[in-house]
CSV table of C-alpha atoms in Angstrom, one decimal:
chain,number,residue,atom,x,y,z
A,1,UNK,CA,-40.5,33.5,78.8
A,2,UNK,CA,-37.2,34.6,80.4
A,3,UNK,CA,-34.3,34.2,77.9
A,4,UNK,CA,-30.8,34.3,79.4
A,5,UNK,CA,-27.8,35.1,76.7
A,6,UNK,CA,-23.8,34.1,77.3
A,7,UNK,CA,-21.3,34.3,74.6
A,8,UNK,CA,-21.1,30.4,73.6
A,9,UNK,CA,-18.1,31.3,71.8
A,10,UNK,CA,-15.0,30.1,73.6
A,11,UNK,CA,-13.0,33.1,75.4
A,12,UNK,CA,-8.8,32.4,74.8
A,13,UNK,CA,-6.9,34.9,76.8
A,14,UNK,CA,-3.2,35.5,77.9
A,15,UNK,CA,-2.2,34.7,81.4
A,16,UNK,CA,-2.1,37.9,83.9
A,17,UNK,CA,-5.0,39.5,81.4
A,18,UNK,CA,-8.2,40.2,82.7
A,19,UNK,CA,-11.3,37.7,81.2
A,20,UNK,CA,-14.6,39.3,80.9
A,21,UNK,CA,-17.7,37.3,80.3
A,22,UNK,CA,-21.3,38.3,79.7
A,23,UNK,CA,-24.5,37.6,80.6
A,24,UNK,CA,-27.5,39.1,78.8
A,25,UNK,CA,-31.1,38.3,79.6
A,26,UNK,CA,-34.9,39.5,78.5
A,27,UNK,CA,-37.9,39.4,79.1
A,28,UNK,CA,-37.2,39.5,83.4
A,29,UNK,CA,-36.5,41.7,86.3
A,30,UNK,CA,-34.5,39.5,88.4
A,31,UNK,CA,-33.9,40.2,92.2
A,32,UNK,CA,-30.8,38.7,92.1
A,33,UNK,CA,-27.8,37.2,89.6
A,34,UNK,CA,-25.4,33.9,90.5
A,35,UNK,CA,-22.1,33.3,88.8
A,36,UNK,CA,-21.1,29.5,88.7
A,37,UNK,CA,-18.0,27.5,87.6
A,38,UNK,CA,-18.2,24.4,86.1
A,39,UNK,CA,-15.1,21.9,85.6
A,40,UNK,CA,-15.1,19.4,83.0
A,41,UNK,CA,-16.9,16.1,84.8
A,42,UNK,CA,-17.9,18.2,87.9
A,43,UNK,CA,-21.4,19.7,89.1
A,44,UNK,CA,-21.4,24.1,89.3
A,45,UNK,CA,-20.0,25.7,92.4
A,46,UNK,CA,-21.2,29.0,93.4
A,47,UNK,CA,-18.8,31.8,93.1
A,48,UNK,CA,-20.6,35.3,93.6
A,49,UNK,CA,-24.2,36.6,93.8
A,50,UNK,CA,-25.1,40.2,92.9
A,51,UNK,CA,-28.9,41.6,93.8
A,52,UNK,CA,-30.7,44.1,91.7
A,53,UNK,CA,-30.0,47.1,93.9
A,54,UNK,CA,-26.2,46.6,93.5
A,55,UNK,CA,-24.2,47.5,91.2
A,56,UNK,CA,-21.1,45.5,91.8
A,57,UNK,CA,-19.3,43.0,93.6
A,58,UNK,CA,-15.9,42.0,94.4
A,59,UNK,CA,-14.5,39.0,95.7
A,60,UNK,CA,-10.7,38.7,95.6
A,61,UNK,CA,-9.3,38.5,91.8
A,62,UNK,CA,-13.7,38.0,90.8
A,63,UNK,CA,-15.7,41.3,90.3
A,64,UNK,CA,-19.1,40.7,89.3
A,65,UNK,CA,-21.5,44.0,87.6
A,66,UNK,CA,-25.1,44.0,87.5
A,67,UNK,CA,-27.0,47.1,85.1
A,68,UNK,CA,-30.5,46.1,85.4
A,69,UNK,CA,-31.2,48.9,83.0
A,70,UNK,CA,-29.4,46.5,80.0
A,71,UNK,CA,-30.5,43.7,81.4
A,72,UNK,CA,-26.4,42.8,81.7
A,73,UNK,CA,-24.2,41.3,83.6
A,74,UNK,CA,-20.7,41.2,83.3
A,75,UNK,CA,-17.8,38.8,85.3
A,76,UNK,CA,-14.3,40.1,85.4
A,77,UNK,CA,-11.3,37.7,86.5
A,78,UNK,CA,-8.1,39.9,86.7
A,79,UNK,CA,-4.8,38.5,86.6
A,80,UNK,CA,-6.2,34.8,84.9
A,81,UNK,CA,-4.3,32.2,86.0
A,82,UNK,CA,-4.1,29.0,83.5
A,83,UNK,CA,-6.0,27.5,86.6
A,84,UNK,CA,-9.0,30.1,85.7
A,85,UNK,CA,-10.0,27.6,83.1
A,86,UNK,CA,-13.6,26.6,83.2
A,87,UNK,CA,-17.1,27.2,82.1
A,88,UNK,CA,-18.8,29.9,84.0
A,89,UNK,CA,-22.4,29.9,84.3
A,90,UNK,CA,-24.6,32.5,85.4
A,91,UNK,CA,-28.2,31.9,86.7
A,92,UNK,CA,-31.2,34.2,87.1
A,93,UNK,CA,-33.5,33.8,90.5
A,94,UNK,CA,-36.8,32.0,88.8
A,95,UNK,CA,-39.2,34.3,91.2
A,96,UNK,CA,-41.2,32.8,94.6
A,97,UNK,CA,-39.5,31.8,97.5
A,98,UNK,CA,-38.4,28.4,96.0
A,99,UNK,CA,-34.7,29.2,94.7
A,100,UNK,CA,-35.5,27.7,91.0
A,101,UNK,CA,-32.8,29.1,89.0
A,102,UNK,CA,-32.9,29.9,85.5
A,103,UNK,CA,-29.3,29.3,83.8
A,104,UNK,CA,-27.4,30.3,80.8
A,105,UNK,CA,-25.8,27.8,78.4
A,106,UNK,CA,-22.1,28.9,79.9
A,107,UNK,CA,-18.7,30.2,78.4
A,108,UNK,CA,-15.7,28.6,77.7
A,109,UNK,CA,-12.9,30.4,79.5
A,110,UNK,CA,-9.2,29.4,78.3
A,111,UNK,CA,-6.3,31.0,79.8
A,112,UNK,CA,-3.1,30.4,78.1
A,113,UNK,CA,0.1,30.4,79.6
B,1,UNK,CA,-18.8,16.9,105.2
B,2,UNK,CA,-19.6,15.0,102.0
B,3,UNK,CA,-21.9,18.0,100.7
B,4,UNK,CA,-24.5,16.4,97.8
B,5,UNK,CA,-23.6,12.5,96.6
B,6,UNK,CA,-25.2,11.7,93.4
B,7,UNK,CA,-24.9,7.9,92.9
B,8,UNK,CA,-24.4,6.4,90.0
B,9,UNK,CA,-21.9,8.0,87.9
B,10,UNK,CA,-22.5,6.7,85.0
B,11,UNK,CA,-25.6,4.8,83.8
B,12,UNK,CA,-26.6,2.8,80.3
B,13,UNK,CA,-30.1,1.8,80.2
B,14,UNK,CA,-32.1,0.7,77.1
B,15,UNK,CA,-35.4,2.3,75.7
B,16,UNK,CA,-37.9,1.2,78.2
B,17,UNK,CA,-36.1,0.4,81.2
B,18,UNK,CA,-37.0,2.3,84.4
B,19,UNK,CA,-34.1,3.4,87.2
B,20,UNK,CA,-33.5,5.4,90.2
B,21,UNK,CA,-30.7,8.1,90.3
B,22,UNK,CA,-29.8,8.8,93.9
B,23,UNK,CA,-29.1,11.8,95.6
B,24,UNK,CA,-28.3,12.6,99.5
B,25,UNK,CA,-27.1,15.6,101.0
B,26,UNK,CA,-25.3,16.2,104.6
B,27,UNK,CA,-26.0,19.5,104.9
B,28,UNK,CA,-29.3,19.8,106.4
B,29,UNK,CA,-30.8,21.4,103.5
B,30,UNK,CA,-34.3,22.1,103.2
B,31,UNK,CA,-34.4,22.2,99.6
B,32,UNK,CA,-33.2,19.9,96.8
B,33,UNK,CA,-33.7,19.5,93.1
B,34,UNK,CA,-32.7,18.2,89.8
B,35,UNK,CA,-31.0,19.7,86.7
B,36,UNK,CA,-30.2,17.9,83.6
B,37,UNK,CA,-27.4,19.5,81.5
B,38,UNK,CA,-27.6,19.0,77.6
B,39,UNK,CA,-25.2,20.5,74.9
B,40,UNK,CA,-26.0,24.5,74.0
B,41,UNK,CA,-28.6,24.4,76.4
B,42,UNK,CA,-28.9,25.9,80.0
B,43,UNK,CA,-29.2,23.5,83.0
B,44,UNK,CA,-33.0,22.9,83.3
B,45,UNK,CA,-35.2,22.0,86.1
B,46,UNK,CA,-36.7,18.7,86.5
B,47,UNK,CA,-38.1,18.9,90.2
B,48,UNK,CA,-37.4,20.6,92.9
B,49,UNK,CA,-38.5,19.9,96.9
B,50,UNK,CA,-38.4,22.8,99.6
B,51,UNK,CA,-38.7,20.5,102.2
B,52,UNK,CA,-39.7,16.3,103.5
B,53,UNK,CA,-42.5,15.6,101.9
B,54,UNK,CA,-42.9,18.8,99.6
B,55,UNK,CA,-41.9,18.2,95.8
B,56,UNK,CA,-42.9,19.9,92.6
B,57,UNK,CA,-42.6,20.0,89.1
B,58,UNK,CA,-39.9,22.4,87.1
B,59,UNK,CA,-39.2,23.2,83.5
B,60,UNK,CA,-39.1,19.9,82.3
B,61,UNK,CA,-40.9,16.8,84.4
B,62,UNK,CA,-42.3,14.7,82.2
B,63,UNK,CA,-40.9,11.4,82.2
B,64,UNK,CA,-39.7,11.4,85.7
B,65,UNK,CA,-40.8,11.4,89.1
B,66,UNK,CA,-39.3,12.4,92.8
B,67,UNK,CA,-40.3,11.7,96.4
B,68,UNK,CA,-38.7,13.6,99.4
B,69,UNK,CA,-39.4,11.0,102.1
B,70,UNK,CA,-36.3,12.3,104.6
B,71,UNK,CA,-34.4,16.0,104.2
B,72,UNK,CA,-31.3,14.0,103.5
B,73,UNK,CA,-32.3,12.3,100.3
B,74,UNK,CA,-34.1,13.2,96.9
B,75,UNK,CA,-34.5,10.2,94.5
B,76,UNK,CA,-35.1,10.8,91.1
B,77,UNK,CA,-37.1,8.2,89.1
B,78,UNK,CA,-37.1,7.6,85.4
B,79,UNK,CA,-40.3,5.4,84.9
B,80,UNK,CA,-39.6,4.3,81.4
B,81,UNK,CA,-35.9,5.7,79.9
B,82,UNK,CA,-36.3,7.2,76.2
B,83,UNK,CA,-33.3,8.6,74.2
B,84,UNK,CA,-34.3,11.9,74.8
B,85,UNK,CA,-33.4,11.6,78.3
B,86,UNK,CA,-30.1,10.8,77.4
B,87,UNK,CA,-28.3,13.9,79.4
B,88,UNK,CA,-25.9,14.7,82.5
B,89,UNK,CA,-28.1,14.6,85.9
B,90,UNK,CA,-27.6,17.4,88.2
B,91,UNK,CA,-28.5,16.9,91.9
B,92,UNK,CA,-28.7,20.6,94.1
B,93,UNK,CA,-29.3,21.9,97.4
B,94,UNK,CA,-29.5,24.9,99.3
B,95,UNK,CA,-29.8,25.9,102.9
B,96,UNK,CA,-33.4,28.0,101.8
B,97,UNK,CA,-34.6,30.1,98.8
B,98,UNK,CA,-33.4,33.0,97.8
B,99,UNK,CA,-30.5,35.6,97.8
B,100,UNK,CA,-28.8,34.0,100.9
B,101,UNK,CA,-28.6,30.4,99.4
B,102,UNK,CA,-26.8,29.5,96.5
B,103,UNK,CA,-27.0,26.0,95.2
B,104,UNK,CA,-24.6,23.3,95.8
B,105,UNK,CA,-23.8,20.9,93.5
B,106,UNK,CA,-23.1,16.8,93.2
B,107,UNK,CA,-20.9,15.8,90.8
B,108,UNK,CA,-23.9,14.1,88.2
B,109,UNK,CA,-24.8,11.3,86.7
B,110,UNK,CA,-24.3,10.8,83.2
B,111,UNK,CA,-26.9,8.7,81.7
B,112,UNK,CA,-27.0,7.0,77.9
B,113,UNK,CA,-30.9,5.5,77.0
B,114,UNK,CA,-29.9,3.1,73.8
């Protein structure tokens, strides 16, 4: 069955660094990739979503790869802000036109000021 | 716009005890479904519905039960509440399926089964 992989180890980084986080999955070719944040005590909100034939994407300080070759992912914030501080999720389409997700456990991202 | 309202916020129920966790969305979304959130795991998919009176099952159903009687609203049903489904209750919905619709989110419902 498809596995998805994030570092469950929290990430502590330095204000005005850039924060990368991982995803890592197997056994799955997925058409497309979702990155979510979660707040303590709040449901996910969509941030970016990458598809299989791209290779990156940007959205202001967020840039998102996708290497369907490693089966990776990787989400970059540059310039964290203490305000960066979340889990981020990301989540694997689930295949058929249904938009079941398959999601990763999450990383702890702490940005210190 | 409200966006997804997942009613109650918290919940205690004892071993047996059945409930209905509410969820209604303003959005006009065809589909809807339900996550529950436990520690070191993944969100995982209870139900899902892709449109009124269209629901099926996802990773993990048994125990509970869904209807989709209007596009606003997606009840989800706990028929008789074991420990196990102690857990945070995720309420989603999305315009359609696929690359073009990401999920949107209530807040949840944390529910405790003594």
């Amino acid at each position: 069955s498809q596995k998805i992989e994030q570092n469950s180890e929290a990430l502590n980084i330095q204000e005005g660094k850039t924060a990368t986080l991982t995803c890592n999955y197997t056994n799955y070719s997925p058409a497309y990739l979702q990155w979510y944040r979660q707040d303590p005590g709040r449901g996910p909100v969509f941030l970016l979503l990458i598809r299989e034939n791209e290779k990156e994407k940007r959205k202001e300080r967020l840039k998102v790869t996708f290497d369907t070759t490693l089966k990776q992912s990787l989400f970059h914030i540059t310039a964290s802000q203490p305000a960066d501080s979340a889990t981020y999720l990301c989540a694997l389409d689930g295949g058929g036109a249904t938009n079941k997700l398959i999601f990763g456990t999450g990383t702890l991202l702490a940005v210190q000021p | 716009n409200a966006g997804v309202t997942q009613t109650p916020k918290f919940q205690v129920l004892k071993t047996g005890q059945s409930m209905t966790l509410q969820c209604a969305q303003d959005m006009n979304h065809e589909y809807m479904s339900w996550y529950r959130q436990d520690p070191g795991m993944g969100l995982r998919l209870i139900h899902y519905s892709v449109g009124a009176g269209i629901t099926d099952q996802g990773e993990v159903p048994n125990g509970y039960n869904v209807s989709r009687s209007t596009t606003e609203d997606f009840p989800l049903r706990l028929l008789s509440a074991a420990p196990s489904q102690t857990s945070v209750y995720f309420c989603a919905s999305s315009y359609g399926a696929g690359d073009n619709s990401p999920l949107h989110f209530g807040n949840g419902t944390r529910l405790t089964v003594t």
